[in-house]
């Protein structure tokens, strides 16, 4: 085990060098793309509905 002084040194070093954010995993990237695709589809659906309603009111 480390002595208390060693722990203090280790903690100081960790504070100076925080972990770098990890690169996105393939799954995460895929999930984000999928989310964007779903969002686009949802917006398209809503605009279609709005257009249809608008046509009915004319």
mmCIF file of N, CA and C in Angstrom:
data_model
loop_
_atom_site.group_PDB
_atom_site.id
_atom_site.type_symbol
_atom_site.label_atom_id
_atom_site.label_comp_id
_atom_site.label_asym_id
_atom_site.label_seq_id
_atom_site.Cartn_x
_atom_site.Cartn_y
_atom_site.Cartn_z
ATOM 1 N N UNK A 1 0.845 -1.206 0.000
ATOM 2 C CA UNK A 1 0.000 0.000 0.000
ATOM 3 C C UNK A 1 0.881 1.257 0.000
ATOM 4 N N UNK A 2 0.269 2.358 -0.437
ATOM 5 C CA UNK A 2 1.006 3.620 -0.484
ATOM 6 C C UNK A 2 0.919 4.332 0.856
ATOM 7 N N UNK A 3 1.920 5.120 1.156
ATOM 8 C CA UNK A 3 1.852 5.958 2.351
ATOM 9 C C UNK A 3 0.989 7.183 2.025
ATOM 10 N N UNK A 4 0.613 7.924 3.044
ATOM 11 C CA UNK A 4 -0.280 9.067 2.832
ATOM 12 C C UNK A 4 0.357 10.125 1.925
ATOM 13 N N UNK A 5 1.670 10.303 2.047
ATOM 14 C CA UNK A 5 2.363 11.290 1.204
ATOM 15 C C UNK A 5 2.288 10.862 -0.256
ATOM 16 N N UNK A 6 2.509 9.568 -0.487
ATOM 17 C CA UNK A 6 2.423 9.053 -1.857
ATOM 18 C C UNK A 6 1.023 9.264 -2.429
ATOM 19 N N UNK A 7 0.009 9.034 -1.591
ATOM 20 C CA UNK A 7 -1.368 9.250 -2.052
ATOM 21 C C UNK A 7 -1.587 10.703 -2.451
ATOM 22 N N UNK A 8 -1.050 11.605 -1.627
ATOM 23 C CA UNK A 8 -1.201 13.037 -1.935
ATOM 24 C C UNK A 8 -0.561 13.373 -3.275
ATOM 25 N N UNK A 9 0.627 12.811 -3.521
ATOM 26 C CA UNK A 9 1.319 13.049 -4.793
ATOM 27 C C UNK A 9 0.482 12.497 -5.943
ATOM 28 N N UNK A 10 -0.024 11.285 -5.769
ATOM 29 C CA UNK A 10 -0.834 10.649 -6.819
ATOM 30 C C UNK A 10 -2.075 11.491 -7.118
ATOM 31 N N UNK A 11 -2.744 11.924 -6.057
ATOM 32 C CA UNK A 11 -3.946 12.742 -6.249
ATOM 33 C C UNK A 11 -3.634 14.053 -6.946
ATOM 34 N N UNK A 12 -2.502 14.669 -6.583
ATOM 35 C CA UNK A 12 -2.104 15.927 -7.221
ATOM 36 C C UNK A 12 -1.869 15.709 -8.711
ATOM 37 N N UNK A 13 -1.177 14.604 -9.034
ATOM 38 C CA UNK A 13 -0.914 14.293 -10.445
ATOM 39 C C UNK A 13 -2.219 14.061 -11.201
ATOM 40 N N UNK A 14 -3.140 13.358 -10.566
ATOM 41 C CA UNK A 14 -4.426 13.092 -11.217
ATOM 42 C C UNK A 14 -5.180 14.396 -11.456
ATOM 43 N N UNK A 15 -5.079 15.307 -10.480
ATOM 44 C CA UNK A 15 -5.766 16.588 -10.627
ATOM 45 C C UNK A 15 -5.163 17.388 -11.783
ATOM 46 N N UNK A 16 -3.839 17.307 -11.933
ATOM 47 C CA UNK A 16 -3.173 18.033 -13.013
ATOM 48 C C UNK A 16 -3.509 17.441 -14.374
ATOM 49 N N UNK A 17 -3.683 16.120 -14.414
ATOM 50 C CA UNK A 17 -3.898 15.449 -15.693
ATOM 51 C C UNK A 17 -5.234 14.708 -15.681
ATOM 52 N N UNK A 18 -6.339 15.432 -15.832
ATOM 53 C CA UNK A 18 -7.637 14.752 -15.823
ATOM 54 C C UNK A 18 -7.777 13.848 -17.037
ATOM 55 N N UNK A 19 -8.612 12.854 -16.902
ATOM 56 C CA UNK A 19 -8.775 11.903 -18.008
ATOM 57 C C UNK A 19 -9.308 12.605 -19.242
ATOM 58 N N UNK A 20 -8.766 12.230 -20.383
ATOM 59 C CA UNK A 20 -9.272 12.795 -21.635
ATOM 60 C C UNK A 20 -10.600 12.120 -21.950
ATOM 61 N N UNK A 21 -11.530 12.851 -22.556
ATOM 62 C CA UNK A 21 -12.787 12.198 -22.921
ATOM 63 C C UNK A 21 -12.524 11.106 -23.945
ATOM 64 N N UNK A 22 -13.152 9.968 -23.746
ATOM 65 C CA UNK A 22 -12.921 8.844 -24.657
ATOM 66 C C UNK A 22 -13.560 9.124 -26.002
ATOM 67 N N UNK A 23 -12.980 8.546 -27.042
ATOM 68 C CA UNK A 23 -13.572 8.667 -28.371
ATOM 69 C C UNK A 23 -14.904 7.929 -28.357
ATOM 70 N N UNK A 24 -15.829 8.415 -29.170
ATOM 71 C CA UNK A 24 -17.141 7.777 -29.218
ATOM 72 C C UNK A 24 -17.015 6.354 -29.728
ATOM 73 N N UNK A 25 -17.799 5.490 -29.137
ATOM 74 C CA UNK A 25 -17.816 4.113 -29.624
ATOM 75 C C UNK A 25 -18.631 4.083 -30.908
ATOM 76 N N UNK A 26 -18.455 3.019 -31.671
ATOM 77 C CA UNK A 26 -19.215 2.879 -32.915
ATOM 78 C C UNK A 26 -20.702 2.941 -32.616
ATOM 79 N N UNK A 27 -21.106 2.257 -31.533
ATOM 80 C CA UNK A 27 -22.524 2.190 -31.187
ATOM 81 C C UNK A 27 -23.079 3.577 -30.891
ATOM 82 N N UNK A 28 -22.296 4.364 -30.144
ATOM 83 C CA UNK A 28 -22.748 5.706 -29.770
ATOM 84 C C UNK A 28 -22.949 6.568 -31.008
ATOM 85 N N UNK A 29 -21.985 6.495 -31.933
ATOM 86 C CA UNK A 29 -22.072 7.285 -33.164
ATOM 87 C C UNK A 29 -23.307 6.859 -33.956
ATOM 88 N N UNK A 30 -23.514 5.538 -34.046
ATOM 89 C CA UNK A 30 -24.667 5.008 -34.770
ATOM 90 C C UNK A 30 -25.959 5.514 -34.134
ATOM 91 N N UNK A 31 -26.003 5.478 -32.791
ATOM 92 C CA UNK A 31 -27.194 5.891 -32.058
ATOM 93 C C UNK A 31 -27.506 7.360 -32.332
ATOM 94 N N UNK A 32 -26.472 8.201 -32.342
ATOM 95 C CA UNK A 32 -26.698 9.628 -32.592
ATOM 96 C C UNK A 32 -27.201 9.864 -34.011
ATOM 97 N N UNK A 33 -26.618 9.145 -34.983
ATOM 98 C CA UNK A 33 -27.081 9.272 -36.368
ATOM 99 C C UNK A 33 -28.539 8.870 -36.460
ATOM 100 N N UNK A 34 -28.858 7.748 -35.799
ATOM 101 C CA UNK A 34 -30.226 7.235 -35.818
ATOM 102 C C UNK A 34 -31.176 8.279 -35.234
ATOM 103 N N UNK A 35 -30.782 8.907 -34.127
ATOM 104 C CA UNK A 35 -31.608 9.928 -33.486
ATOM 105 C C UNK A 35 -31.869 11.081 -34.450
ATOM 106 N N UNK A 36 -30.817 11.518 -35.144
ATOM 107 C CA UNK A 36 -30.955 12.622 -36.091
ATOM 108 C C UNK A 36 -31.932 12.232 -37.195
ATOM 109 N N UNK A 37 -31.788 10.989 -37.676
ATOM 110 C CA UNK A 37 -32.660 10.508 -38.743
ATOM 111 C C UNK A 37 -34.119 10.508 -38.276
ATOM 112 N N UNK A 38 -34.345 10.025 -37.043
ATOM 113 C CA UNK A 38 -35.702 9.967 -36.493
ATOM 114 C C UNK A 38 -36.283 11.378 -36.374
ATOM 115 N N UNK A 39 -35.445 12.312 -35.922
ATOM 116 C CA UNK A 39 -35.885 13.696 -35.743
ATOM 117 C C UNK A 39 -36.338 14.276 -37.081
ATOM 118 N N UNK A 40 -35.523 14.059 -38.119
ATOM 119 C CA UNK A 40 -35.869 14.548 -39.459
ATOM 120 C C UNK A 40 -37.194 13.965 -39.909
ATOM 121 N N UNK A 41 -37.344 12.646 -39.713
ATOM 122 C CA UNK A 41 -38.568 11.965 -40.134
ATOM 123 C C UNK A 41 -39.773 12.551 -39.400
ATOM 124 N N UNK A 42 -39.614 12.802 -38.105
ATOM 125 C CA UNK A 42 -40.706 13.345 -37.302
ATOM 126 C C UNK A 42 -41.112 14.719 -37.833
ATOM 127 N N UNK A 43 -40.100 15.562 -38.106
ATOM 128 C CA UNK A 43 -40.392 16.902 -38.618
ATOM 129 C C UNK A 43 -41.104 16.825 -39.963
ATOM 130 N N UNK A 44 -40.646 15.917 -40.822
ATOM 131 C CA UNK A 44 -41.266 15.760 -42.139
ATOM 132 C C UNK A 44 -42.734 15.365 -41.982
ATOM 133 N N UNK A 45 -42.992 14.431 -41.065
ATOM 134 C CA UNK A 45 -44.369 13.992 -40.817
ATOM 135 C C UNK A 45 -45.235 15.156 -40.364
ATOM 136 N N UNK A 46 -44.703 15.944 -39.435
ATOM 137 C CA UNK A 46 -45.471 17.070 -38.906
ATOM 138 C C UNK A 46 -45.767 18.088 -40.000
ATOM 139 N N UNK A 47 -44.778 18.385 -40.841
ATOM 140 C CA UNK A 47 -45.008 19.372 -41.902
ATOM 141 C C UNK A 47 -46.031 18.838 -42.900
ATOM 142 N N UNK A 48 -45.982 17.525 -43.171
ATOM 143 C CA UNK A 48 -46.972 16.923 -44.072
ATOM 144 C C UNK A 48 -48.369 17.104 -43.505
ATOM 145 N N UNK A 49 -48.512 16.805 -42.209
ATOM 146 C CA UNK A 49 -49.814 16.939 -41.551
ATOM 147 C C UNK A 49 -50.301 18.380 -41.621
ATOM 148 N N UNK A 50 -49.401 19.310 -41.323
ATOM 149 C CA UNK A 50 -49.761 20.726 -41.332
ATOM 150 C C UNK A 50 -50.207 21.137 -42.735
ATOM 151 N N UNK A 51 -49.474 20.668 -43.755
ATOM 152 C CA UNK A 51 -49.819 21.007 -45.136
ATOM 153 C C UNK A 51 -51.202 20.455 -45.477
ATOM 154 N N UNK A 52 -51.469 19.224 -45.045
ATOM 155 C CA UNK A 52 -52.761 18.608 -45.342
ATOM 156 C C UNK A 52 -53.897 19.405 -44.701
ATOM 157 N N UNK A 53 -53.684 19.795 -43.430
ATOM 158 C CA UNK A 53 -54.697 20.591 -42.728
ATOM 159 C C UNK A 53 -54.928 21.898 -43.462
ATOM 160 N N UNK A 54 -53.832 22.520 -43.877
ATOM 161 C CA UNK A 54 -53.897 23.805 -44.561
ATOM 162 C C UNK A 54 -54.693 23.666 -45.860
ATOM 163 N N UNK A 55 -54.467 22.576 -46.581
ATOM 164 C CA UNK A 55 -55.179 22.355 -47.844
ATOM 165 C C UNK A 55 -56.675 22.195 -47.595
ATOM 166 N N UNK A 56 -57.024 21.540 -46.488
ATOM 167 C CA UNK A 56 -58.440 21.341 -46.165
ATOM 168 C C UNK A 56 -59.123 22.674 -45.884
ATOM 169 N N UNK A 57 -58.404 23.595 -45.237
ATOM 170 C CA UNK A 57 -59.022 24.860 -44.857
ATOM 171 C C UNK A 57 -59.199 25.780 -46.056
ATOM 172 N N UNK A 58 -58.442 25.551 -47.133
ATOM 173 C CA UNK A 58 -58.557 26.426 -48.310
ATOM 174 C C UNK A 58 -59.906 26.249 -48.996
#
